């Protein structure tokens, strides 16, 4: 399991580097978490299947089947697991085996609030093989926020004024 800063993942997603197989995004900055997820979806393209799972209503057999199967009409698959912290511990113990059996064309994104090293989901991520990256999405200070807001607006072909940035901050 690799741990990366959000700026490193930002650069990785902006370049033509190959996507990692499993991402675990967590932290208080939910907007940044959604932006990373949207970038990964855009990078994968439209010819992929997308499945959405929720941790508080997690069906392990459905998730396992989604990891191991691919439709004939799709070039890949994106699995998003929201509220991953709520997945019961008994399922986290089995997830490393499922991740190792996952198809190469499948990308999995876990989204959570926290990552506590004492809990099963953290231990499962560390037991799993390469290709997994853990990213903490944190709030930034005001200067970094202004730079980030300008870049985000520029990517969307918009302009943002200083008073507008101060209102967002």
Phi, psi and omega in degrees: 000124177262143175250129183229152174281155181298329178293325178294317179293323177302312179296319180298319181284335179280342180263182180267022178296150178293140178291149174283164183279325183225130175241138172237103178263133177210163176131176185284339185271087184289330179297316179296321177300315178293324178297317178298317179298316179296321178296319179296317178300316180295321181292327179286333178092185184269347185269030179241156174273145179236132175233141182240130178236153177239132183298326182281351176226053189273127175250106186298320181295322176295316179297315180298316179295321179295327179290327188262348184241148178223138179291152177295335187267354184249144179273347180191186182214141174240122177249125178245126178245105179272152180055048184297337179298334185275355178295129181301148184301326182296332177280324180298329179295332182263348184295321178304323178294320179293319181296325179288336179267000183291143179297150180297333183271009180256132176244133182240133177239120172261134178240125182219174179273321185213167176221098181262124183300342181274346185267162186298322184292327176291317179294324179294321179295322181285335179281334184291161184285188180298167178095001180254133177231137178251128184231125175267121179264102185251159171291151180248168177284174189297319180296313179296324178297317181297318178296315181296318180296319178297316179297317180296315178297319179298319178296332179264012178058043178233164173241147179232135182271163179298315178300324179294320178295322180293327177292324179289326183290000000 
